[in-house]
């Protein structure tokens, strides 16, 4: 299914958010936060979060800020 | 003593972490500033990239409380989602809430800010709202549950100092018991000292330190200015006058 991750389109096998992170190669211990379709998805909710075609996924990490 | 949501900070200088020439210089600047808080943010990161993790390790090593921001957000929804993501990543319910309304000045959208502050406060966040020096907006933010206010000095990154002294004085006078931080627009240490002399409880600086020729030295200069300004405020400065008043006594002066 086609989804968008951080603004780029991807064809993925994963059907849940946690499976998507695995498939894309994110380290399980990585300090990241996730949102799907503009809504925050807590780390504990990722295994249960079912992805749909066209989903907009954001994967964010710490960075410098003012 | 000033408490920010019940916490006393080690210093009244809050320091941003962006735009430094290198991570080492950032760390040096934070140490020389003796910063009470460092601000941090969130951005997209690809799988396998380690920049975010490396930055987080650096910040943790500094042992300074972090204040995540919602920089770059233009809507209530963006800001609320970003705040929720930041809370999980940084492990704090403190959030510097930015909702930008105008791209040239990066002026806060006060209407969206109040709405986002209300939602986040109800969700347990401790909101530090980046705001204009608007009295009515301040009142609404306090009613929305904010216990700290962060008026701008001037547009972010402009280095212009305190753009509206009258407005900042009025804001301070209207809400004498609310912890307030001048955030944005400060360019040199004298601007920071001026904010502290007005009775502001802290200042937040980023570009003025990061873009200095020697960021660590400038960080130290800001720390000294913040301390001097705070001492001056407590010492109760003299009133300004329009006319000269001789400081040397005139009684007993010779007629020559």
mmCIF file with all atom_site columns, N, CA, C and O in Angstrom, chain B residues 245-251 253:
data_model
loop_
_atom_site.group_PDB
_atom_site.id
_atom_site.type_symbol
_atom_site.label_atom_id
_atom_site.label_alt_id
_atom_site.label_comp_id
_atom_site.label_asym_id
_atom_site.label_entity_id
_atom_site.label_seq_id
_atom_site.pdbx_PDB_ins_code
_atom_site.Cartn_x
_atom_site.Cartn_y
_atom_site.Cartn_z
_atom_site.occupancy
_atom_site.B_iso_or_equiv
_atom_site.pdbx_formal_charge
_atom_site.auth_seq_id
_atom_site.auth_comp_id
_atom_site.auth_asym_id
_atom_site.auth_atom_id
_atom_site.pdbx_PDB_model_num
ATOM 1  N N  . UNK B 1 245 ? 19.780 67.642 37.409 1.00 0.00 ? 245 UNK B N  1
ATOM 2  C CA . UNK B 1 245 ? 19.767 67.932 38.843 1.00 0.00 ? 245 UNK B CA 1
ATOM 3  C C  . UNK B 1 245 ? 21.204 67.739 39.315 1.00 0.00 ? 245 UNK B C  1
ATOM 4  O O  . UNK B 1 245 ? 21.748 66.648 39.171 1.00 0.00 ? 245 UNK B O  1
ATOM 5  N N  . UNK B 1 246 ? 21.824 68.792 39.863 1.00 0.00 ? 246 UNK B N  1
ATOM 6  C CA . UNK B 1 246 ? 23.245 68.644 40.210 1.00 0.00 ? 246 UNK B CA 1
ATOM 7  C C  . UNK B 1 246 ? 23.459 67.542 41.236 1.00 0.00 ? 246 UNK B C  1
ATOM 8  O O  . UNK B 1 246 ? 22.691 67.425 42.183 1.00 0.00 ? 246 UNK B O  1
ATOM 9  N N  . UNK B 1 247 ? 24.457 66.752 41.010 1.00 0.00 ? 247 UNK B N  1
ATOM 10 C CA . UNK B 1 247 ? 24.740 65.700 41.980 1.00 0.00 ? 247 UNK B CA 1
ATOM 11 C C  . UNK B 1 247 ? 25.676 66.213 43.074 1.00 0.00 ? 247 UNK B C  1
ATOM 12 O O  . UNK B 1 247 ? 25.650 65.735 44.199 1.00 0.00 ? 247 UNK B O  1
ATOM 13 N N  . UNK B 1 248 ? 26.488 67.215 42.773 1.00 0.00 ? 248 UNK B N  1
ATOM 14 C CA . UNK B 1 248 ? 27.347 67.818 43.800 1.00 0.00 ? 248 UNK B CA 1
ATOM 15 C C  . UNK B 1 248 ? 26.532 68.859 44.568 1.00 0.00 ? 248 UNK B C  1
ATOM 16 O O  . UNK B 1 248 ? 25.868 69.693 43.941 1.00 0.00 ? 248 UNK B O  1
ATOM 17 N N  . UNK B 1 249 ? 26.517 68.822 45.909 1.00 0.00 ? 249 UNK B N  1
ATOM 18 C CA . UNK B 1 249 ? 25.710 69.773 46.679 1.00 0.00 ? 249 UNK B CA 1
ATOM 19 C C  . UNK B 1 249 ? 26.060 71.217 46.321 1.00 0.00 ? 249 UNK B C  1
ATOM 20 O O  . UNK B 1 249 ? 27.238 71.544 46.141 1.00 0.00 ? 249 UNK B O  1
ATOM 21 N N  . UNK B 1 250 ? 25.034 72.069 46.214 1.00 0.00 ? 250 UNK B N  1
ATOM 22 C CA . UNK B 1 250 ? 25.276 73.474 45.868 1.00 0.00 ? 250 UNK B CA 1
ATOM 23 C C  . UNK B 1 250 ? 25.389 74.339 47.113 1.00 0.00 ? 250 UNK B C  1
ATOM 24 O O  . UNK B 1 250 ? 25.906 75.460 47.068 1.00 0.00 ? 250 UNK B O  1
ATOM 25 N N  . UNK B 1 251 ? 24.911 73.837 48.249 1.00 0.00 ? 251 UNK B N  1
ATOM 26 C CA . UNK B 1 251 ? 24.999 74.614 49.501 1.00 0.00 ? 251 UNK B CA 1
ATOM 27 C C  . UNK B 1 251 ? 26.473 74.751 49.880 1.00 0.00 ? 251 UNK B C  1
ATOM 28 O O  . UNK B 1 251 ? 27.227 73.779 49.845 1.00 0.00 ? 251 UNK B O  1
ATOM 29 N N  . UNK B 1 253 ? 28.594 76.577 48.292 1.00 0.00 ? 253 UNK B N  1
ATOM 30 C CA . UNK B 1 253 ? 29.453 76.782 47.121 1.00 0.00 ? 253 UNK B CA 1
ATOM 31 C C  . UNK B 1 253 ? 30.022 78.205 47.139 1.00 0.00 ? 253 UNK B C  1
ATOM 32 O O  . UNK B 1 253 ? 29.303 79.170 47.431 1.00 0.00 ? 253 UNK B O  1
#
